[in-house]
Coordinates of C-alpha atoms and ligand atoms in Angstrom, one line a residue:
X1 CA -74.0 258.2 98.7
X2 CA -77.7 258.6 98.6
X3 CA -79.6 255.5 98.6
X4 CA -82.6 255.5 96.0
X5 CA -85.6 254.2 96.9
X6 CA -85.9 250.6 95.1
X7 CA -89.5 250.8 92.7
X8 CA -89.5 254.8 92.9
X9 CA -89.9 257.0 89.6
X10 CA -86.3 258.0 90.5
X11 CA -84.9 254.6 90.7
X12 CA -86.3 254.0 87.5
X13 CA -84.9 256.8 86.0
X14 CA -81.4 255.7 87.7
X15 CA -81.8 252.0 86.3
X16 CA -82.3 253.0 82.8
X17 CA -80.3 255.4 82.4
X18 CA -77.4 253.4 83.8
X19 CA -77.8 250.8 81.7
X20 CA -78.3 253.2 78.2
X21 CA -75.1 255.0 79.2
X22 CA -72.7 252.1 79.2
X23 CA -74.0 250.7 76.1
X24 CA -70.5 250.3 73.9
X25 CA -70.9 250.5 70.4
X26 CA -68.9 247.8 68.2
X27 CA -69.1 245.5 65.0
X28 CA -69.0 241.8 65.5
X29 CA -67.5 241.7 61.9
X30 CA -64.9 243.9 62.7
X31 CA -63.8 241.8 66.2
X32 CA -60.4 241.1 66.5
X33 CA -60.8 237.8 65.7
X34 CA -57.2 236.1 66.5
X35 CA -55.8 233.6 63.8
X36 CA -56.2 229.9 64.8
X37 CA -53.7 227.4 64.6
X38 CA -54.6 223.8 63.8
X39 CA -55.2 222.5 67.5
X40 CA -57.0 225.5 69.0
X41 CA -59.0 225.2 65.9
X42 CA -60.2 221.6 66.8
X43 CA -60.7 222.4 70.0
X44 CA -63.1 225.4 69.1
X45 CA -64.8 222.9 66.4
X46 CA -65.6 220.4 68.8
X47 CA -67.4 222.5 71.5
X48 CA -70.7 220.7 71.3
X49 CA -72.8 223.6 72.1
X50 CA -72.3 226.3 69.6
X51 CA -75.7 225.7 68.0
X52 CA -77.5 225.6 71.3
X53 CA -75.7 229.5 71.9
X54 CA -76.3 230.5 68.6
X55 CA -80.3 229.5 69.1
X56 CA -80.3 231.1 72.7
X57 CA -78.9 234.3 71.3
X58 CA -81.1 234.6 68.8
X59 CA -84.2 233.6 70.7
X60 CA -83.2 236.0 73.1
X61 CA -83.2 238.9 70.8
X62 CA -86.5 237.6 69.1
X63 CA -88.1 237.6 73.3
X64 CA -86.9 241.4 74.0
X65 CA -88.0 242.7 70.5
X66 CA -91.3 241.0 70.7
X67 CA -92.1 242.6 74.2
X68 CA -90.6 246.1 73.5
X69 CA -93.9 247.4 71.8
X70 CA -95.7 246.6 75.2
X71 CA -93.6 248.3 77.7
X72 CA -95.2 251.4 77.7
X73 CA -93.2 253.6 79.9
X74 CA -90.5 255.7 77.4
X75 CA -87.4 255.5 79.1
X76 CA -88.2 251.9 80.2
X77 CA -88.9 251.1 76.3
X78 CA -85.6 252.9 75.4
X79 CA -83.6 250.6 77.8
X80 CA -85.2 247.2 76.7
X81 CA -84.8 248.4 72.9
X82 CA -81.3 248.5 73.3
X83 CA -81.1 245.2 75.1
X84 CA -82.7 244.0 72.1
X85 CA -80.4 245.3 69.8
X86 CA -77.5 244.1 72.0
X87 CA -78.9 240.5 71.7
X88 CA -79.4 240.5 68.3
X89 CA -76.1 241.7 68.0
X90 CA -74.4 238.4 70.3
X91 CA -76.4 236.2 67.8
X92 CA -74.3 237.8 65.0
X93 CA -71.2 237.8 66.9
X94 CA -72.1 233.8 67.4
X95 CA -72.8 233.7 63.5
X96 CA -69.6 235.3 62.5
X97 CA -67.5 233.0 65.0
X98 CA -69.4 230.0 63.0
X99 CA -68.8 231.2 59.7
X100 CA -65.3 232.7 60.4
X101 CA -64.0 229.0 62.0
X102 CA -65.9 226.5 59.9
X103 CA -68.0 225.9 63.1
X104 CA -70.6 223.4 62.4
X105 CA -74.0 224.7 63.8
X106 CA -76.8 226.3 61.7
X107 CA -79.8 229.1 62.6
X108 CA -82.4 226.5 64.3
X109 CA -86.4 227.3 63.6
X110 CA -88.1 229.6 65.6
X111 CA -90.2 228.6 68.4
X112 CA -93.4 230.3 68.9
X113 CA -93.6 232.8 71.9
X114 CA -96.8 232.4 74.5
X115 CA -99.2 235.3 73.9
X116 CA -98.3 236.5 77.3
X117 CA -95.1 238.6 76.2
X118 CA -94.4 239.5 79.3
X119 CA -94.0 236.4 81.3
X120 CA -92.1 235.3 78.3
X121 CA -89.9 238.4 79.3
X122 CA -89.5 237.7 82.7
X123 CA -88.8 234.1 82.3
X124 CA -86.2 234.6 80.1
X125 CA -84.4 237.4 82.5
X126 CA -84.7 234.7 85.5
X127 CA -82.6 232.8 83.1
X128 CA -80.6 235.0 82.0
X129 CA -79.5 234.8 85.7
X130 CA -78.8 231.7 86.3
X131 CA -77.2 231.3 82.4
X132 CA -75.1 234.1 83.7
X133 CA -73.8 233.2 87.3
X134 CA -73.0 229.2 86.1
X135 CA -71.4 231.1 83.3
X136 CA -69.3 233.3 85.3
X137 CA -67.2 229.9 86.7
X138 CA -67.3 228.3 83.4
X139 CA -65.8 231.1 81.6
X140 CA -63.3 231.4 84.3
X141 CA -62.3 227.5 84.7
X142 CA -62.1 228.3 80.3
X143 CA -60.3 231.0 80.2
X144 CA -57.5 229.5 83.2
X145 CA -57.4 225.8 81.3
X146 CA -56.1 228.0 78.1
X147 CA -58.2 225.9 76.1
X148 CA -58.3 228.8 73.2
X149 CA -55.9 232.1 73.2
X150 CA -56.5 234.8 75.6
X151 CA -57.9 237.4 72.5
X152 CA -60.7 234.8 72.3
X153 CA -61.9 235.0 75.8
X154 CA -60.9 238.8 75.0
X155 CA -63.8 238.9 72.8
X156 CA -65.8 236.7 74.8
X157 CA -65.7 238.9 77.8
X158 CA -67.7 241.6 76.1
X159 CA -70.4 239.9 75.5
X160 CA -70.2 238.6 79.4
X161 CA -69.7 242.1 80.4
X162 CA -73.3 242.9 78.1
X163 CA -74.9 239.8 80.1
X164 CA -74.1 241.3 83.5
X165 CA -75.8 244.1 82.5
X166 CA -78.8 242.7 81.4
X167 CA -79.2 240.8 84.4
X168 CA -78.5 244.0 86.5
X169 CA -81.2 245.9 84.3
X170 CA -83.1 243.1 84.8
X171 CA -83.5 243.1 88.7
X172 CA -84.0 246.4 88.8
X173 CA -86.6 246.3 86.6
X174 CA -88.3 243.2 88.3
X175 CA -88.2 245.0 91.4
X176 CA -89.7 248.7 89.9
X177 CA -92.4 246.7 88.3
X178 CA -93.4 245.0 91.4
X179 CA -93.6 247.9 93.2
X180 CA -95.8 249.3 90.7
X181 CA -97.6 246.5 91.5
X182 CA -97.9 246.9 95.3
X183 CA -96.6 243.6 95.9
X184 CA -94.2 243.0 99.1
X185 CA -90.9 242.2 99.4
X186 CA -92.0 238.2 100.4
X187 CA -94.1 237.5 97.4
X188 CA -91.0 239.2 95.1
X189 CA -88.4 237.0 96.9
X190 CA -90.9 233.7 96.4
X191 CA -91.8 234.5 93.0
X192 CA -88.1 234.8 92.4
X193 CA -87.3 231.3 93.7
X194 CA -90.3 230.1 91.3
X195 CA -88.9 231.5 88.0
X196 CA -85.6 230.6 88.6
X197 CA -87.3 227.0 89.3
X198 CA -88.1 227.0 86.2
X199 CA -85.0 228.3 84.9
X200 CA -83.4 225.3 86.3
X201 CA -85.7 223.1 84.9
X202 CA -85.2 224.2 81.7
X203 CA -81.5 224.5 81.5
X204 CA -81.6 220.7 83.2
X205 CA -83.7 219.8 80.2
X206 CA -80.9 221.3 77.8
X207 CA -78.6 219.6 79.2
X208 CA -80.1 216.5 79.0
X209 CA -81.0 216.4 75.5
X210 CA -77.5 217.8 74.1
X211 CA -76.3 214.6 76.4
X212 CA -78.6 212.1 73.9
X213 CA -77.9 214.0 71.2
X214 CA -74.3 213.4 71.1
X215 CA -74.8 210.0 73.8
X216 CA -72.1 212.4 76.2
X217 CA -69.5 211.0 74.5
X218 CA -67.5 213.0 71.9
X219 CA -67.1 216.1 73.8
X220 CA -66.4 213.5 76.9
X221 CA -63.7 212.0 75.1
X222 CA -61.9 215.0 73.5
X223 CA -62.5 218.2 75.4
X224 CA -63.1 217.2 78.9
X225 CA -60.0 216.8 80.0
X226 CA -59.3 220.2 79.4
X227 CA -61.5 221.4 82.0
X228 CA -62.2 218.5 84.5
X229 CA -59.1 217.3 84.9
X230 CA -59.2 218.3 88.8
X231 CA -62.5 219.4 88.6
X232 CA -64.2 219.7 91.7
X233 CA -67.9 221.1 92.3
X234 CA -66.5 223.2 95.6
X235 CA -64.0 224.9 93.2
X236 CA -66.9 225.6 90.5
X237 CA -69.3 226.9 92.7
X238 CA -66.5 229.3 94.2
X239 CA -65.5 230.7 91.1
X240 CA -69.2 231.0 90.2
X241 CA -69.3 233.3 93.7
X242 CA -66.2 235.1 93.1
X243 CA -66.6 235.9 89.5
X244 CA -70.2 237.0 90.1
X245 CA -69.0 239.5 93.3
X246 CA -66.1 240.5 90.7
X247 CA -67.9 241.3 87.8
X248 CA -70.8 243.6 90.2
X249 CA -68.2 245.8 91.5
X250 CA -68.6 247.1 87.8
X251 CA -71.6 248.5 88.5
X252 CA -72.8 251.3 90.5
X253 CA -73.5 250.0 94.5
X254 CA -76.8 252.3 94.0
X255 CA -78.2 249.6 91.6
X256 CA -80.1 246.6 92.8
X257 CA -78.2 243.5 92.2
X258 CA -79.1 239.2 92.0
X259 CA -79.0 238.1 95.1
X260 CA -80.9 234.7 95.8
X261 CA -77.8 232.5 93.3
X262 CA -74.9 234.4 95.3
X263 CA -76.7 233.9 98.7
X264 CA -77.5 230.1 98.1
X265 CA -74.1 229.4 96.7
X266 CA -72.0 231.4 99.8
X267 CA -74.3 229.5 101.7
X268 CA -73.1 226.0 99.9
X269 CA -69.9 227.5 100.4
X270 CA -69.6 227.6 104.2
X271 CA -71.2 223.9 104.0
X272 CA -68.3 222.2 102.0
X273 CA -65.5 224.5 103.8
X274 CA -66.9 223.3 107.4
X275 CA -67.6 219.3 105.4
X276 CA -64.0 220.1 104.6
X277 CA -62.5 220.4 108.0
X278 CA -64.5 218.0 109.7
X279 CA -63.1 215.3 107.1
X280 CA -59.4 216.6 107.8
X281 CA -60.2 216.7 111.6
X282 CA -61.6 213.3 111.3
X283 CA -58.5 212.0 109.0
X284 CA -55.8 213.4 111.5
X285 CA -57.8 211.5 114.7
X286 CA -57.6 208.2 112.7
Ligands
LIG301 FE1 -77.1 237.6 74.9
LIG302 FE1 -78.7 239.0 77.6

């Protein structure tokens, strides 16, 4: 296949219209939504982070509509609208789980956006990143502890598949934009490791603060078990690089794809399996 030149006119072209032709239509309302019993119920109830999805969601579809009247190339414009109806749309699938399950979590103020639109844009794809490759193992380690019935996670994995997507659009679109930029492939690849920096630091501050708000105990207590029982970081950060290669082969090879999470966790990978057999190696000399 011919290999398009990343940051070209034709590339862009290629990006967008990729991403506008596997937009799937569909009503959050009109879901499958499978009947609960009593325990998966609880369960679902006692997720502590409903509110902080349902806020992320709808912040994220507040971001992309805010900087769609400043992209100024049409077919670009077209592609980020539809990402901004698509996460408007996860905000109202999150609002009708709520409201369908007696969910306890509530629409959260606003925050204001910096007048830089932009950097608000590309701050929030960076996240979107990371969001999505931790969220690749968790759904996955979710889905296998059968902590809810498969046509949950059904429903679930559509708006997964929509976050691959965006994530795909959005390297693409990082890497057009810097080449309309002139800027080499080093600055792109350090500017990368900068935003996802503060990614990190961000979703490290999330975490920390849902931890005081509920002192890390209830979920702790209840849930937990359900996924750490045998938890093991190795494991997570495999399914986190499996899922990810999994869910890309979706996508057409001609498209750019994330690369620096992937590369940094196969590279963690080869650490614990060679930690791994040194320890064994070790164990079976003593
Ligand atoms: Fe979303
Ligand atoms: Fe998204």
């Amino acid at each position: 296949m011919m290999k398009i030149k990343a940051g070209s006119q034709q590339h862009k072209e290629f990006f967008c219209r990729q991403f506008i032709e596997t937009y799937q239509d569909y009503d959050p309302e009109t879901l499958p939504w499978p009947e609960l019993d009593a325990e998966s119920l609880d369960r679902l109830r006692a997720v502590p982070f409903w509110q902080e999805v349902y806020h992320t969601e709808r912040r994220a579809g507040a971001i992309v509509n805010a900087f769609l009247p400043h992209v100024t190339d049409p077919v670009v414009r077209e592609a980020i609208a539809l990402q901004g109806v698509e996460e408007t749309r996860h905000a109202n699938l999150i609002r009708v789980m709520i409201e369908r399950y007696g969910i306890d979590a509530a629409a959260q103020p606003m925050e204001a956006f910096p007048e830089d639109l932009e950097t608000a844009f590309i701050d929030f794809g960076f996240g979107e990143c990371l969001d999505a490759f931790l969220g690749f193992g968790a759904f996955k380690t979710a889905r296998q502890s059968e902590f809810l019935p498969p046509s949950m996670f059904d429903i679930f994995d559509v708006l997964m598949f929509e976050e691959t997507r965006h994530i795909v659009f959005f390297i693409n679109y990082m890497a057009w934009r810097e080449k309309q930029r002139g800027h080499f492939a080093v600055t792109r690849n350090l500017k990368s490791a900068w935003f996802y920096g503060r990614a990190a630091s961000r979703l490290f501050g999330m975490v920390r603060r849902g931890q005081d708000a509920n002192d890390g105990k209830d979920f702790a207590v209840t849930q937990a078990n359900f996924f750490l029982d045998g938890f093991s970081f190795g494991q997570f950060v495999e399914d986190c690089y499996r899922e990810n290669a999994r869910r890309m082969r979706a996508f057409d090879p001609d498209l750019l794809q994330p690369r620096l999470l992937p590369s940094v966790a196969g590279l963690a990978l080869r650490g614990f399996r060679l930690w791994d057999r040194r320890r064994q190696q070790t164990q079976a000399a003593a």
